[in-house]
Short mmCIF file of C-alpha atoms in Angstrom, two decimals:
data_model
loop_
_atom_site.label_atom_id
_atom_site.label_comp_id
_atom_site.label_asym_id
_atom_site.label_seq_id
_atom_site.Cartn_x
_atom_site.Cartn_y
_atom_site.Cartn_z
CA MET M 262 12.79 -2.06 13.27
CA LYS M 263 15.89 -0.46 11.89
CA VAL M 264 16.72 -1.68 8.36
CA ILE M 265 19.77 -1.30 6.16
CA SER M 266 19.10 -1.96 2.46
CA MET M 267 22.09 -2.80 0.23
CA VAL M 268 19.75 -3.08 -2.78
CA PRO M 269 18.66 0.08 -4.53
CA SER M 270 15.42 -1.38 -5.77
CA TRP M 271 14.47 -2.64 -2.30
CA THR M 272 15.49 0.69 -0.71
CA GLU M 273 12.87 2.60 -2.71
CA THR M 274 10.21 -0.13 -2.23
CA LEU M 275 10.78 -0.32 1.54
CA ILE M 276 10.54 3.40 2.03
CA GLU M 277 7.34 3.52 -0.11
CA ALA M 278 5.98 0.80 2.24
CA GLY M 279 6.78 2.79 5.41
CA VAL M 280 9.70 0.61 6.59
CA ASN M 281 12.30 2.44 8.69
CA VAL M 282 15.32 2.36 6.37
CA VAL M 283 18.35 3.67 8.32
CA GLY M 284 21.25 2.80 5.92
CA ARG M 285 21.69 2.51 2.12
CA THR M 286 24.17 2.18 -0.65
CA ARG M 287 25.34 5.15 -2.69
CA PHE M 288 23.32 3.80 -5.60
CA CYS M 289 20.05 4.07 -3.59
CA ILE M 290 18.93 7.26 -5.16
CA HIS M 291 15.11 6.97 -5.02
CA PRO M 292 13.03 8.49 -3.58
CA GLU M 293 15.46 11.40 -3.68
CA ASP M 294 13.73 13.59 -1.10
CA LYS M 295 13.91 10.80 1.49
CA VAL M 296 17.13 8.98 0.82
CA GLU M 297 19.21 12.14 1.06
CA ASN M 298 18.82 11.93 4.93
CA ILE M 299 19.71 8.21 5.12
CA PRO M 300 23.41 7.49 5.73
CA VAL M 301 25.46 5.71 2.98
CA VAL M 302 27.16 2.54 4.27
CA GLY M 303 28.71 1.30 0.99
CA GLY M 304 27.81 0.14 -2.51
CA THR M 305 26.15 -2.84 -3.91
CA LYS M 306 29.49 -4.82 -3.93
CA TYR M 307 30.96 -3.58 -0.64
CA VAL M 308 29.92 -2.59 2.89
CA ASP M 309 31.63 -0.18 5.30
CA TRP M 310 31.05 -2.19 8.50
CA LEU M 311 32.35 0.60 10.76
CA LYS M 312 29.52 2.82 9.54
CA VAL M 313 27.05 -0.03 9.98
CA LYS M 314 28.28 -0.58 13.55
CA LYS M 315 27.33 3.05 14.38
CA ILE M 316 23.76 2.40 13.18
CA LYS M 317 23.31 -1.01 14.87
CA PRO M 318 20.59 -2.27 12.49
CA ASP M 319 18.00 -4.90 13.40
CA LEU M 320 18.23 -6.31 9.87
CA VAL M 321 20.48 -5.93 6.75
CA ILE M 322 18.86 -6.69 3.39
CA PHE M 323 20.84 -8.13 0.46
CA ASP M 324 19.91 -9.66 -2.88
CA ARG M 325 21.60 -12.68 -4.37
CA GLU M 326 21.65 -11.18 -7.84
CA GLU M 327 22.60 -7.60 -6.76
CA ASN M 328 25.18 -8.19 -4.02
CA LEU M 329 28.20 -10.40 -3.36
CA VAL M 330 27.75 -13.46 -1.12
CA GLU M 331 30.81 -12.35 0.88
CA MET M 332 28.93 -9.39 2.06
CA ALA M 333 26.26 -11.52 3.73
CA HIS M 334 28.97 -13.88 5.23
CA ALA M 335 30.70 -10.94 6.72
CA CYS M 336 27.57 -9.33 8.20
CA PRO M 337 27.61 -9.32 12.05
CA TYR M 338 23.95 -8.45 12.23
CA PRO M 339 20.78 -10.38 11.34
CA TRP M 340 20.46 -10.33 7.51
CA TYR M 341 18.08 -11.53 4.87
CA ALA M 342 18.88 -12.13 1.18
CA SER M 343 16.10 -12.05 -1.45
CA HIS M 344 16.51 -13.68 -4.76
CA VAL M 345 14.78 -11.79 -7.64
CA GLN M 346 15.29 -13.20 -11.10
CA SER M 347 12.02 -12.38 -12.80
CA ILE M 348 8.96 -10.16 -12.56
CA HIS M 349 7.09 -13.38 -11.72
CA ASP M 350 9.11 -13.58 -8.50
CA MET M 351 7.75 -10.33 -7.22
CA PRO M 352 4.63 -11.31 -5.37
CA GLU M 353 6.41 -14.06 -3.37
CA GLN M 354 9.59 -12.05 -2.74
CA ILE M 355 7.71 -8.95 -1.51
CA GLN M 356 5.46 -11.12 0.59
CA ARG M 357 8.46 -12.67 2.29
CA LEU M 358 9.85 -9.26 3.08
CA SER M 359 6.37 -8.34 4.43
CA TYR M 360 6.48 -11.20 6.84
CA LYS M 361 10.09 -10.59 7.81
CA LEU M 362 9.53 -6.94 8.51
CA ASP M 363 5.85 -7.23 9.68
CA SER M 364 4.96 -4.67 7.02
CA PRO M 365 1.31 -4.41 5.94
CA GLY M 366 2.47 -1.97 3.19
CA LEU M 367 4.63 -4.59 1.58
CA GLY M 368 1.77 -7.09 1.78
CA VAL M 369 -0.40 -4.72 -0.27
CA MET M 370 2.41 -4.36 -2.76
CA ALA M 371 2.75 -8.16 -3.09
CA GLU M 372 -1.03 -8.41 -3.82
CA ASN M 373 -0.80 -5.58 -6.32
CA TRP M 374 2.03 -7.41 -8.19
CA GLU M 375 -0.01 -10.63 -8.19
CA LYS M 376 -3.06 -8.81 -9.66
CA LEU M 377 -0.89 -7.08 -12.33
CA LEU M 378 0.73 -10.33 -13.53
CA LYS M 379 -2.72 -11.83 -14.10
CA MET M 380 -3.57 -9.02 -16.56
CA ILE M 381 -3.18 -9.23 -20.24
CA PRO M 382 -0.15 -6.97 -21.11
CA PRO M 383 -0.42 -4.45 -23.87
CA ILE M 384 1.21 -5.19 -27.28
CA LEU M 385 3.85 -2.65 -27.91
CA PRO M 386 4.88 -2.17 -31.64
CA SER M 387 8.54 -2.14 -32.65
CA HIS M 388 8.49 1.67 -33.14
CA SER M 389 7.55 2.14 -29.46
CA PRO M 390 9.93 0.13 -27.26
CA PRO M 391 9.32 0.00 -23.52
CA GLY M 392 10.89 2.82 -21.65
CA LEU M 393 11.81 4.74 -24.79
CA ILE M 394 13.74 7.92 -24.22
CA GLU M 395 15.06 8.84 -27.61
CA TRP M 396 15.85 7.30 -31.02
CA LYS M 397 19.46 7.25 -32.34
CA LYS M 398 18.84 5.26 -35.55
CA PRO M 399 15.29 4.58 -36.70
CA ILE M 400 14.13 1.12 -37.71
CA GLN M 401 14.60 0.53 -41.49
CA ASP M 402 13.92 -3.17 -41.77
CA SER M 403 11.96 -5.86 -39.97
CA VAL M 404 13.46 -6.69 -36.52
CA LYS M 405 14.79 -10.18 -36.16
CA ARG M 406 16.77 -9.74 -32.93
CA ILE M 407 16.53 -7.39 -29.95
CA VAL M 408 19.66 -6.68 -27.98
CA TYR M 409 19.45 -4.84 -24.63
CA VAL M 410 22.87 -3.21 -24.18
CA ILE M 411 24.06 -2.32 -20.72
CA TRP M 412 27.79 -1.61 -21.31
CA LYS M 413 30.44 -0.67 -23.70
CA ASP M 414 34.21 -1.67 -23.88
CA PRO M 415 33.38 -4.51 -23.90
CA TRP M 416 29.83 -4.51 -25.25
CA MET M 417 27.58 -6.34 -22.85
CA ALA M 418 23.87 -7.18 -22.95
CA ALA M 419 21.22 -8.23 -20.46
CA GLY M 420 19.90 -11.60 -21.59
CA PRO M 421 16.37 -13.14 -21.50
CA ASP M 422 17.07 -14.94 -18.14
CA THR M 423 17.21 -11.65 -16.14
CA PHE M 424 14.66 -9.47 -14.41
CA ILE M 425 14.95 -7.07 -17.37
CA GLY M 426 14.49 -9.90 -19.84
CA SER M 427 11.38 -11.18 -18.07
CA ALA M 428 9.77 -7.72 -17.99
CA TYR M 429 10.42 -7.21 -21.69
CA GLU M 430 9.22 -10.72 -22.50
CA TRP M 431 5.92 -10.08 -20.57
CA LEU M 432 5.36 -7.15 -22.92
CA GLY M 433 6.06 -9.32 -25.92
CA TRP M 434 9.77 -8.40 -26.46
CA LYS M 435 12.11 -11.42 -26.43
CA LEU M 436 15.71 -10.24 -25.70
CA TRP M 437 18.76 -11.83 -27.37
CA GLY M 438 21.41 -13.59 -25.24
CA PHE M 439 22.93 -16.96 -24.51
CA SER M 440 23.70 -16.14 -20.77
CA LYS M 441 22.41 -13.65 -18.22
CA TYR M 442 24.96 -10.95 -19.21
CA PRO M 443 26.63 -11.93 -22.45
CA THR M 444 29.50 -9.92 -24.00
CA PHE M 445 29.62 -9.49 -27.71
CA THR M 446 31.57 -7.87 -30.54
CA LEU M 447 29.98 -5.90 -33.38
CA GLU M 448 31.17 -8.59 -35.74
CA ASP M 449 29.36 -11.27 -33.66
CA ILE M 450 26.03 -9.55 -34.06
CA LYS M 451 26.35 -7.47 -37.21
CA SER M 452 22.93 -7.24 -38.94
CA GLN M 453 20.66 -4.55 -40.26
CA TYR M 454 17.86 -6.62 -38.65
CA THR M 455 19.16 -6.11 -35.11
CA PHE M 456 17.49 -3.61 -32.85
CA PHE M 457 19.68 -2.27 -30.06
CA LEU M 458 18.08 -1.01 -26.91
CA CYS M 459 20.84 0.96 -25.11
CA SER M 460 19.98 1.33 -21.36
CA SER M 461 20.56 4.69 -19.65
CA GLU M 462 22.29 2.68 -16.79
CA PRO M 463 24.65 1.32 -15.74
CA TYR M 464 26.58 2.69 -18.75
CA PRO M 465 25.61 6.35 -19.38
CA PHE M 466 24.53 5.97 -23.07
CA LEU M 467 22.20 8.89 -22.63
CA LYS M 468 24.95 11.22 -21.53
CA LYS M 469 27.59 9.98 -24.00
CA LYS M 470 25.79 11.01 -27.13
CA ASP M 471 28.07 9.32 -29.68
CA SER M 472 28.56 6.00 -27.83
CA THR M 473 25.98 4.21 -29.91
CA LEU M 474 26.90 5.40 -33.36
CA GLU M 475 28.95 2.30 -34.30
CA LEU M 476 26.12 -0.06 -33.54
CA PRO M 477 24.59 -1.46 -36.77
CA GLY M 478 20.87 -1.69 -37.17
CA ALA M 479 18.28 0.28 -35.31
CA VAL M 480 19.21 1.98 -32.01
CA ALA M 481 17.13 3.54 -29.24
CA ILE M 482 18.06 4.82 -25.76
CA VAL M 483 15.70 3.34 -23.10
CA ASP M 484 15.18 4.21 -19.50
CA GLY M 485 17.31 1.75 -17.55
CA GLU M 486 15.36 2.05 -14.28
CA LYS M 487 11.85 1.43 -15.40
CA LEU M 488 12.22 -2.26 -16.12
CA SER M 489 15.35 -3.14 -14.13
CA TRP M 490 14.49 -1.78 -10.72
CA PHE M 491 12.29 -4.48 -9.23
CA GLY M 492 9.71 -3.66 -6.68
CA ILE M 493 7.67 -0.46 -6.65
CA ARG M 494 9.46 1.29 -9.70
CA SER M 495 8.88 -1.44 -12.28
CA TYR M 496 5.40 -2.00 -10.91
CA ARG M 497 4.42 1.52 -11.52
CA TYR M 498 5.82 1.52 -15.01
CA LEU M 499 4.17 -1.76 -16.02
CA SER M 500 0.88 -0.69 -14.34
CA SER M 501 0.97 2.60 -16.41
CA LEU M 502 1.11 0.46 -19.59
CA VAL M 503 -1.70 -1.89 -18.55
CA PHE M 504 -3.88 0.92 -17.05
CA PRO M 505 -2.91 4.07 -18.96
CA PRO M 506 -4.15 7.43 -17.59
CA GLN M 507 -7.46 8.48 -19.03
#
């Protein structure tokens, strides 16, 4: 079966499971050695249907949180849309893809996720946030609020009701937010008790070294892929915390 994936997280996961992925978005960058030979047919918010027509896929995969509904409505080929909102969706969502694609590899991944979520997660102290890359401002006071920052101008966060939020909560870290992706000003959230986790994506906080300096409170740069890419990538990272290498 020839599959086009318009979801970076699924692209990596499907390839890992041995699915024949024949088209991808420009954001599908993992695994690097394999995606480089797969044609790009658009981004997560648009599709170049002329390129898709040349491939003639058997199935196009979307996700309701990642892609626009108009993309699915315009699709002239069989399509499937997953709906991933939480790490607790993983076993069922991967199992559905396994049935849809007749993929034993995805079936094994679904079982592995189910086993992982039954484990007792480790307790990570505030000085060791999940996915830590580097500190910008160390913690000086007790933390009352954790803000996971994904954008600047305007400032935007990922709230608790997101896949990222569910992953952090499973590890004992409750994220701030009154919606899925709330915007905020520094006056709204000014406090020395706030801990800002600035994601390496989609905003390049890691590359723009001074982009976090105006944030009050503690600030750390965290890996934006480890706990936001659902499927195999987040599974591997969470597994490494539950079963650290000896």
